[in-house]
Amino acid sequence: MQIEGLDLRDLLKAARELEASDLHIVVGLPPMIRKHGKLVPLKFPSLNNAHSKSLIYSILTQAQRENLEKDLELDCGFSVPELGRYRANVYFAQGRVEGSFRVVSSEIKTIRELMLPRIIERLCEFRVGLIIITGSAGSGKTTTLNAMMNFINETKNCRIISIEDPVEYLHQHKKSIIIQREVYGDTLNFKNAL
């Protein structure tokens, strides 16, 4: 298959249809997906720097391109109509633009579906306090936090403000008002947003 004329949206669609968790764009390799923890090449030729940059820049806004070129890396979330939501980590490696794209589920799992301990629901019932969720990449921090936000949204009449880098899951207003702010898109930094 040819790379010319290929759009990143085509690759994101293939990743979602193949039930992959991630799409990787790396110079010197064909586009790769991660499925069940294993890297699998898609049936395309290896990418050169021009292909990689063209694919990645096609989904970035002008402001995101400028931030990438200034900071040499970028984390962002984005939606593709009829394909869903994705989280991007774009970076320079040996002067080349490369990136990883996480397929974000449109469904926010509940605390019970995630089989988290009941104490998590009780923590969500507190009116004041600080809850810190830590862990390594891929350990479920974002999934847990979004399940907690969803629980509060479904059970309390309040205003929920999240400051995220980037926004992954998009919440709908239920009993609560949900305001999701993205660092660099909606605020300059966490400190200012707080």
Phi, psi and omega in degrees: 000151182268151176274324182304133179083354179284140181247148179301328179300325177297318181289322177295321177297315179299317179300315181293317180295328179273006179058040177277155176271333185213156170239132180243129177248109184226131179296135179093356178229157171290162174307136184241147172243157172251120180229124182053038177082355182251141177279131183229126178285142171278161186277069177224159175292166176298148181271141169259178184300319180296318178297311183301311181298316181298314179300311185290314182296339182295339181253356182268144172284168178300318179297320179294320177299316180296317178297319178300313182291331178281312186266348180069010174198158183204132169247131178205158173248150179205157178246146174242121181309134179067000178243339177107199188251148181219154172245130182248139168238107183248141186205167171260137175225116183054039177079004182250147179274124179223170180191161174238140184233114180272130175281119181261129179294143177282346181262128175267116182288149179277165178302319181290320177298327178279355181056041176280156181297150182302335181301333180298317178296320179295322178298324180291343181274346179295146179272331181223161177133181181227127177244127179247125178245121182234165177160169180285167178303134178081009183272353176107015180300308182295318179298317179295312180300319180289327174295321178292316177300318180296319178299312179297317180300324182276341188243345183234151174259092184208182178249122181249125177241126175246144175241113190233153177219090354264176171288125177257292181276137177260122181265148174258148176294132175237252174284336183252167170264129180250124176239115181250119181248134180255129177298135182080336177263319183244345179208155182286328180194171181298318182302310180299318182296321179293000000 
